mmCIF file of C-alpha atoms in Angstrom:
data_model
loop_
_atom_site.group_PDB
_atom_site.id
_atom_site.type_symbol
_atom_site.label_atom_id
_atom_site.label_comp_id
_atom_site.label_asym_id
_atom_site.label_seq_id
_atom_site.Cartn_x
_atom_site.Cartn_y
_atom_site.Cartn_z
ATOM 1 C CA MET B 1058 5.318 16.077 1.081
ATOM 2 C CA VAL B 1059 8.067 13.623 0.105
ATOM 3 C CA GLN B 1060 10.564 15.170 -2.277
ATOM 4 C CA THR B 1061 11.710 13.351 -5.405
ATOM 5 C CA PRO B 1062 15.482 12.748 -5.153
ATOM 6 C CA LYS B 1063 17.880 14.524 -7.458
ATOM 7 C CA LEU B 1064 19.057 12.758 -10.591
ATOM 8 C CA ARG B 1065 22.487 12.188 -9.066
ATOM 9 C CA SER B 1066 20.957 10.191 -6.224
ATOM 10 C CA LEU B 1067 19.066 8.050 -8.731
ATOM 11 C CA LEU B 1068 22.235 7.602 -10.755
ATOM 12 C CA GLU B 1069 24.318 6.579 -7.742
ATOM 13 C CA ALA B 1070 21.679 3.994 -6.782
ATOM 14 C CA GLY B 1071 21.860 2.426 -10.254
ATOM 15 C CA VAL B 1072 18.244 3.214 -11.087
ATOM 16 C CA HIS B 1073 19.199 3.861 -14.730
ATOM 17 C CA PHE B 1074 20.395 0.331 -15.576
ATOM 18 C CA GLY B 1075 17.789 -1.598 -17.566
ATOM 19 C CA HIS B 1076 17.842 -5.053 -19.122
ATOM 20 C CA SER B 1077 19.730 -6.108 -22.216
ATOM 21 C CA LYS B 1078 18.638 -4.676 -25.530
ATOM 22 C CA SER B 1079 17.325 -8.061 -26.685
ATOM 23 C CA ARG B 1080 14.828 -8.089 -23.787
ATOM 24 C CA ARG B 1081 13.584 -4.550 -24.376
ATOM 25 C CA HIS B 1082 9.816 -4.104 -24.596
ATOM 26 C CA PRO B 1083 8.817 -1.972 -27.620
ATOM 27 C CA ARG B 1084 6.565 0.237 -25.501
ATOM 28 C CA ALA B 1085 9.414 0.990 -23.099
ATOM 29 C CA GLU B 1086 11.363 2.802 -25.827
ATOM 30 C CA ARG B 1087 10.136 6.225 -24.727
ATOM 31 C CA PHE B 1088 11.808 5.761 -21.344
ATOM 32 C CA ILE B 1089 15.189 4.654 -22.714
ATOM 33 C CA PHE B 1090 17.989 7.192 -23.070
ATOM 34 C CA THR B 1091 20.540 5.044 -24.882
ATOM 35 C CA THR B 1092 22.143 1.608 -25.100
ATOM 36 C CA ARG B 1093 25.554 0.945 -23.594
ATOM 37 C CA ASP B 1094 27.373 -2.400 -23.893
ATOM 38 C CA ASN B 1095 24.073 -3.969 -24.980
ATOM 39 C CA THR B 1096 22.374 -2.681 -21.826
ATOM 40 C CA SER B 1097 19.405 -0.342 -22.004
ATOM 41 C CA ILE B 1098 19.992 2.897 -20.097
ATOM 42 C CA ILE B 1099 16.855 4.448 -18.619
ATOM 43 C CA ASN B 1100 16.304 8.176 -18.960
ATOM 44 C CA LEU B 1101 16.405 9.344 -15.338
ATOM 45 C CA GLU B 1102 14.395 12.447 -16.157
ATOM 46 C CA SER B 1103 11.542 10.090 -17.080
ATOM 47 C CA THR B 1104 12.126 8.246 -13.818
ATOM 48 C CA ALA B 1105 11.964 11.480 -11.821
ATOM 49 C CA ARG B 1106 8.711 12.531 -13.496
ATOM 50 C CA GLY B 1107 7.107 9.142 -12.963
ATOM 51 C CA LEU B 1108 8.326 8.961 -9.383
ATOM 52 C CA ASP B 1109 7.037 12.443 -8.577
ATOM 53 C CA ALA B 1110 3.556 11.611 -9.921
ATOM 54 C CA ALA B 1111 3.525 8.282 -8.058
ATOM 55 C CA LEU B 1112 4.580 9.800 -4.729
ATOM 56 C CA GLN B 1113 1.937 12.511 -4.981
ATOM 57 C CA PHE B 1114 -0.723 9.910 -5.732
ATOM 58 C CA ILE B 1115 0.308 7.655 -2.842
ATOM 59 C CA GLU B 1116 0.411 10.527 -0.372
ATOM 60 C CA GLN B 1117 -2.983 11.868 -1.440
ATOM 61 C CA LEU B 1118 -4.456 8.373 -1.237
ATOM 62 C CA ALA B 1119 -3.168 7.846 2.296
ATOM 63 C CA SER B 1120 -4.260 11.325 3.405
ATOM 64 C CA SER B 1121 -7.840 10.349 2.584
ATOM 65 C CA GLY B 1122 -7.602 7.244 4.769
ATOM 66 C CA LYS B 1123 -7.188 4.725 1.965
ATOM 67 C CA LEU B 1124 -4.924 1.656 1.833
ATOM 68 C CA VAL B 1125 -2.064 0.626 -0.430
ATOM 69 C CA LEU B 1126 -0.853 -2.972 -0.700
ATOM 70 C CA PHE B 1127 2.851 -3.446 -1.492
ATOM 71 C CA VAL B 1128 3.610 -6.460 -3.694
ATOM 72 C CA ALA B 1129 7.138 -7.798 -4.199
ATOM 73 C CA THR B 1130 7.675 -11.558 -4.320
ATOM 74 C CA LYS B 1131 10.961 -11.579 -6.285
ATOM 75 C CA ARG B 1132 14.064 -12.621 -4.388
ATOM 76 C CA GLN B 1133 15.878 -9.279 -4.659
ATOM 77 C CA ALA B 1134 12.966 -7.255 -3.280
ATOM 78 C CA LYS B 1135 11.073 -9.408 -0.776
ATOM 79 C CA MET B 1136 13.307 -8.703 2.237
ATOM 80 C CA ILE B 1137 13.423 -4.973 1.480
ATOM 81 C CA VAL B 1138 9.634 -4.773 1.227
ATOM 82 C CA THR B 1139 9.128 -6.916 4.331
ATOM 83 C CA GLU B 1140 11.409 -4.804 6.512
ATOM 84 C CA THR B 1141 10.140 -1.495 5.132
ATOM 85 C CA CYS B 1142 6.467 -2.371 5.458
ATOM 86 C CA LYS B 1143 6.772 -3.873 8.936
ATOM 87 C CA LYS B 1144 8.487 -0.724 10.138
ATOM 88 C CA ALA B 1145 5.875 1.536 8.514
ATOM 89 C CA GLY B 1146 2.825 -0.607 9.302
ATOM 90 C CA ILE B 1147 1.914 -1.116 5.646
ATOM 91 C CA PRO B 1148 0.277 -4.349 4.371
ATOM 92 C CA TYR B 1149 2.438 -6.314 1.960
ATOM 93 C CA VAL B 1150 2.810 -9.545 -0.007
ATOM 94 C CA ALA B 1151 6.384 -10.822 -0.162
ATOM 95 C CA GLU B 1152 5.757 -14.514 -0.763
ATOM 96 C CA ARG B 1153 3.673 -16.216 -3.441
ATOM 97 C CA TRP B 1154 0.610 -14.229 -4.458
ATOM 98 C CA VAL B 1155 -2.441 -16.191 -3.334
ATOM 99 C CA GLY B 1156 -5.110 -16.236 -6.029
ATOM 100 C CA GLY B 1157 -8.174 -14.263 -4.955
ATOM 101 C CA MET B 1158 -6.210 -11.928 -2.683
ATOM 102 C CA LEU B 1159 -8.276 -9.096 -4.183
ATOM 103 C CA THR B 1160 -11.099 -10.722 -6.111
ATOM 104 C CA ASN B 1161 -12.112 -13.172 -3.363
ATOM 105 C CA PHE B 1162 -11.113 -11.258 -0.268
ATOM 106 C CA SER B 1163 -13.792 -12.838 1.927
ATOM 107 C CA MET B 1164 -11.968 -16.172 1.587
ATOM 108 C CA ILE B 1165 -8.626 -14.490 2.301
ATOM 109 C CA LYS B 1166 -10.085 -12.802 5.396
ATOM 110 C CA ARG B 1167 -11.221 -16.171 6.742
ATOM 111 C CA SER B 1168 -7.667 -17.471 6.361
ATOM 112 C CA ILE B 1169 -6.291 -14.411 8.148
ATOM 113 C CA ASP B 1170 -8.776 -14.861 10.981
ATOM 114 C CA ARG B 1171 -7.856 -18.545 11.207
ATOM 115 C CA MET B 1172 -4.156 -17.657 11.451
ATOM 116 C CA ILE B 1173 -4.785 -15.147 14.241
ATOM 117 C CA SER B 1174 -7.021 -17.636 16.063
ATOM 118 C CA LEU B 1175 -4.331 -20.332 15.948
ATOM 119 C CA GLU B 1176 -1.718 -17.871 17.182
ATOM 120 C CA THR B 1177 -3.934 -16.951 20.130
ATOM 121 C CA GLU B 1178 -4.590 -20.603 20.992
ATOM 122 C CA LYS B 1179 -0.883 -21.353 20.942
ATOM 123 C CA GLU B 1180 0.080 -18.309 23.026
ATOM 124 C CA THR B 1181 -2.585 -18.980 25.666
ATOM 125 C CA GLY B 1182 -1.540 -22.613 26.094
ATOM 126 C CA LEU B 1183 -4.652 -24.260 24.682
ATOM 127 C CA TRP B 1184 -2.513 -26.680 22.683
ATOM 128 C CA GLN B 1185 -0.767 -28.116 25.731
ATOM 129 C CA SER B 1186 -3.540 -30.589 26.455
ATOM 130 C CA LEU B 1187 -3.766 -31.804 22.849
ATOM 131 C CA PRO B 1188 -2.140 -34.991 21.482
ATOM 132 C CA LYS B 1189 1.278 -34.485 19.871
ATOM 133 C CA GLN B 1190 -0.009 -35.409 16.432
ATOM 134 C CA GLU B 1191 -2.719 -32.765 16.646
ATOM 135 C CA VAL B 1192 -0.230 -30.129 17.829
ATOM 136 C CA SER B 1193 2.063 -31.014 14.934
ATOM 137 C CA ARG B 1194 -0.795 -30.636 12.470
ATOM 138 C CA LEU B 1195 -1.753 -27.254 13.908
ATOM 139 C CA GLU B 1196 1.870 -26.090 13.826
ATOM 140 C CA THR B 1197 2.113 -27.001 10.148
ATOM 141 C CA GLU B 1198 -1.142 -25.216 9.363
ATOM 142 C CA LEU B 1199 -0.068 -22.115 11.272
ATOM 143 C CA LEU B 1200 3.296 -22.005 9.524
ATOM 144 C CA ARG B 1201 1.634 -22.202 6.106
ATOM 145 C CA LEU B 1202 -0.856 -19.471 6.975
ATOM 146 C CA HIS B 1203 1.885 -17.298 8.441
ATOM 147 C CA VAL B 1204 3.987 -17.526 5.283
ATOM 148 C CA GLN B 1205 1.037 -16.644 3.068
ATOM 149 C CA PHE B 1206 -0.836 -14.061 5.134
ATOM 150 C CA ASP B 1207 1.375 -12.528 7.818
ATOM 151 C CA GLY B 1208 1.985 -9.428 5.698
ATOM 152 C CA VAL B 1209 -1.726 -8.767 5.213
ATOM 153 C CA ARG B 1210 -2.920 -9.585 8.735
ATOM 154 C CA SER B 1211 -4.019 -5.975 9.232
ATOM 155 C CA LEU B 1212 -6.245 -5.926 6.133
ATOM 156 C CA THR B 1213 -9.959 -5.867 6.866
ATOM 157 C CA ARG B 1214 -11.018 -4.989 3.322
ATOM 158 C CA VAL B 1215 -9.724 -4.866 -0.231
ATOM 159 C CA PRO B 1216 -6.938 -2.260 -0.548
ATOM 160 C CA ASP B 1217 -7.538 0.853 -2.626
ATOM 161 C CA ALA B 1218 -4.343 0.609 -4.708
ATOM 162 C CA LEU B 1219 -1.291 -1.574 -5.350
ATOM 163 C CA PHE B 1220 2.400 -0.771 -5.400
ATOM 164 C CA VAL B 1221 4.168 -3.448 -7.454
ATOM 165 C CA VAL B 1222 7.948 -3.847 -7.671
ATOM 166 C CA ASP B 1223 8.255 -6.113 -10.726
ATOM 167 C CA VAL B 1224 5.524 -5.908 -13.354
ATOM 168 C CA GLN B 1225 6.622 -9.052 -15.169
ATOM 169 C CA ASN B 1226 6.742 -11.059 -11.973
ATOM 170 C CA GLU B 1227 3.340 -10.057 -10.576
ATOM 171 C CA GLN B 1228 0.959 -10.658 -13.470
ATOM 172 C CA THR B 1229 -1.690 -12.375 -11.343
ATOM 173 C CA ALA B 1230 -1.818 -9.471 -8.912
ATOM 174 C CA LEU B 1231 -2.076 -7.016 -11.801
ATOM 175 C CA ARG B 1232 -4.923 -8.967 -13.423
ATOM 176 C CA GLU B 1233 -6.889 -8.961 -10.169
ATOM 177 C CA ALA B 1234 -6.285 -5.240 -9.679
ATOM 178 C CA LYS B 1235 -7.428 -4.531 -13.222
ATOM 179 C CA SER B 1236 -10.604 -6.578 -12.784
ATOM 180 C CA LEU B 1237 -11.495 -4.385 -9.773
ATOM 181 C CA ASN B 1238 -10.323 -1.141 -11.421
ATOM 182 C CA LEU B 1239 -7.739 -0.575 -8.686
ATOM 183 C CA PRO B 1240 -4.982 1.933 -9.571
ATOM 184 C CA VAL B 1241 -1.455 0.519 -9.717
ATOM 185 C CA VAL B 1242 1.883 2.185 -9.020
ATOM 186 C CA ALA B 1243 4.812 0.099 -10.217
ATOM 187 C CA LEU B 1244 8.521 0.021 -10.919
ATOM 188 C CA VAL B 1245 8.714 -0.670 -14.649
ATOM 189 C CA ASP B 1246 11.994 -1.980 -16.061
ATOM 190 C CA THR B 1247 12.836 -1.952 -19.764
ATOM 191 C CA ASN B 1248 11.481 -5.471 -20.306
ATOM 192 C CA ALA B 1249 7.914 -4.502 -19.298
ATOM 193 C CA ASP B 1250 4.993 -2.648 -20.852
ATOM 194 C CA PRO B 1251 4.521 0.671 -19.005
ATOM 195 C CA THR B 1252 1.157 1.365 -20.655
ATOM 196 C CA THR B 1253 -0.553 -1.249 -18.453
ATOM 197 C CA ILE B 1254 0.332 0.700 -15.291
ATOM 198 C CA ASP B 1255 -1.490 3.781 -13.998
ATOM 199 C CA TYR B 1256 1.613 5.299 -12.393
ATOM 200 C CA PRO B 1257 4.720 3.746 -13.972
ATOM 201 C CA ILE B 1258 8.142 4.517 -12.496
ATOM 202 C CA PRO B 1259 10.800 3.633 -15.126
ATOM 203 C CA ALA B 1260 13.560 2.040 -13.064
ATOM 204 C CA ASN B 1261 15.920 -0.822 -12.455
ATOM 205 C CA ASP B 1262 13.859 -3.396 -10.516
ATOM 206 C CA ASP B 1263 16.783 -5.693 -9.681
ATOM 207 C CA ALA B 1264 19.565 -3.644 -8.023
ATOM 208 C CA THR B 1265 19.410 -3.624 -4.223
ATOM 209 C CA LYS B 1266 20.333 0.053 -3.840
ATOM 210 C CA ALA B 1267 17.733 1.110 -6.391
ATOM 211 C CA LEU B 1268 15.055 -0.996 -4.695
ATOM 212 C CA GLU B 1269 15.914 0.311 -1.234
ATOM 213 C CA LEU B 1270 15.722 3.909 -2.451
ATOM 214 C CA LEU B 1271 12.479 3.635 -4.429
ATOM 215 C CA ILE B 1272 10.565 1.334 -2.076
ATOM 216 C CA GLY B 1273 11.620 3.536 0.825
ATOM 217 C CA LEU B 1274 10.336 6.660 -0.929
ATOM 218 C CA VAL B 1275 6.942 5.142 -1.702
ATOM 219 C CA ALA B 1276 6.593 3.948 1.901
ATOM 220 C CA GLU B 1277 7.602 7.402 3.145
ATOM 221 C CA ALA B 1278 4.948 9.004 0.933
ATOM 222 C CA PHE B 1279 2.319 6.674 2.382
ATOM 223 C CA GLU B 1280 3.410 7.446 5.946
ATOM 224 C CA SER B 1281 3.297 11.185 5.241
ATOM 225 C CA GLY B 1282 -0.237 10.961 3.876
ATOM 226 C CA ARG B 1283 -1.388 8.742 6.731
ATOM 227 C CA ALA B 1284 -0.007 11.234 9.266
ATOM 228 C CA LYS B 1285 -2.028 13.998 7.598
ATOM 229 C CA HIS B 1286 -5.162 11.860 7.758
ATOM 230 C CA THR B 1287 -4.587 11.125 11.453
ATOM 231 C CA ALA B 1288 -4.037 14.811 12.220
ATOM 232 C CA GLN B 1289 -7.205 15.785 10.356
ATOM 233 C CA ALA B 1290 -9.213 13.125 12.193
ATOM 234 C CA GLU B 1291 -7.893 14.323 15.569
ATOM 235 C CA GLN B 1292 -8.712 17.943 14.739
ATOM 236 C CA ALA B 1293 -12.244 16.988 13.680
ATOM 237 C CA SER B 1294 -12.713 14.950 16.857
ATOM 238 C CA ALA B 1295 -11.455 17.805 19.034
ATOM 239 C CA ALA B 1296 -13.737 20.293 17.260
ATOM 240 C CA ALA B 1297 -16.734 17.990 17.722
ATOM 241 C CA ALA B 1298 -15.943 17.533 21.419
ATOM 242 C CA ALA B 1299 -15.552 21.295 21.899
ATOM 243 C CA ALA B 1300 -18.849 21.966 20.197
ATOM 244 C CA LYS B 1301 -20.578 19.369 22.359
ATOM 245 C CA ASN B 1302 -19.220 20.878 25.589
ATOM 246 C CA THR B 1303 -20.000 24.497 24.679
ATOM 247 C CA PRO B 1304 -23.099 25.624 26.656
ATOM 248 C CA THR B 1305 -25.904 27.109 24.628
ATOM 249 C CA VAL B 1306 -27.482 30.383 25.792
ATOM 250 C CA ALA B 1307 -31.278 30.235 25.887
ATOM 251 C CA THR B 1308 -33.044 33.355 24.645
ATOM 252 C CA GLN B 1309 -36.531 34.382 25.716
ATOM 253 C CA PRO B 1310 -38.936 35.262 22.899
ATOM 254 C CA SER B 1311 -39.650 38.990 22.816
ATOM 255 C CA GLY B 1312 -43.233 38.538 21.731
ATOM 256 C CA ASN B 1313 -42.947 41.960 20.042
ATOM 257 C CA GLY B 1314 -44.581 43.477 23.139
ATOM 258 C CA LYS B 1315 -47.868 41.726 22.447
ATOM 259 C CA SER B 1316 -48.015 40.109 25.887
ATOM 260 C CA GLY B 1317 -47.667 43.521 27.590
ATOM 261 C CA GLU B 1318 -50.336 45.028 25.354
ATOM 262 C CA ALA B 1319 -52.720 42.201 26.161
ATOM 263 C CA ALA B 1320 -52.160 42.735 29.884
ATOM 264 C CA ASP B 1321 -52.863 46.489 29.626
ATOM 265 C CA ALA B 1322 -56.023 45.812 27.638
ATOM 266 C CA ALA B 1323 -57.228 43.425 30.331
ATOM 267 C CA LYS B 1324 -56.687 46.066 33.034
ATOM 268 C CA GLU B 1325 -58.663 48.655 31.073
ATOM 269 C CA THR B 1326 -61.528 46.226 30.605
ATOM 270 C CA ALA B 1327 -61.563 45.509 34.313
#
């Protein structure tokens, strides 16, 4: 299981720095320790508790074979999420959220399939015999699809949960998740309402070090759970194979001696 970092590690990463007092959301008050130079200071004990609950949830979800979609389209986070998720093999959205990503997934899946089909055509040389104008059109289409759907190319169904980096910035994604009753884990800064999130992690959602630490931990929790699921599946498969290959010993019915008695009776009759 992934361990929640000590408070000093959170402090050194700048997780405790919130937004200015004037931008503070009233419902975020319970997570705020104090105000310093007009900046809200997040209570890191609240962060640790929220992070611990979130990591446990993500790991348990992954251990049961379920999927989490990472969402971070803000400038400060998109590269961190892209690199982390590519390395871990986790689906992600780091560019503009496409409406219907969750609520109209069949349409999204067609776009993903189209992107993969165009990539295959290009790689196998099918475009070489086409007119230049047609190739240019296909290149433009492929680029657009790649920007929008490259991070979710592995998705074959709606994910089971979302991990969102900036609540204020991802309202469309949150609305779609809510309409499908999908649980949401999110970094919640002092300008956002934490009560709308199932697993809020009170934290600075702008500082690079804070984002690298927290996004990395959530990805690590998912990887840990996925590894458990893979190990369990392999054990079950091995047990099934062993059971299939184990020879069964046939046993002859005793007949309670009735057959022998019948034979003796027949001899006496004879």
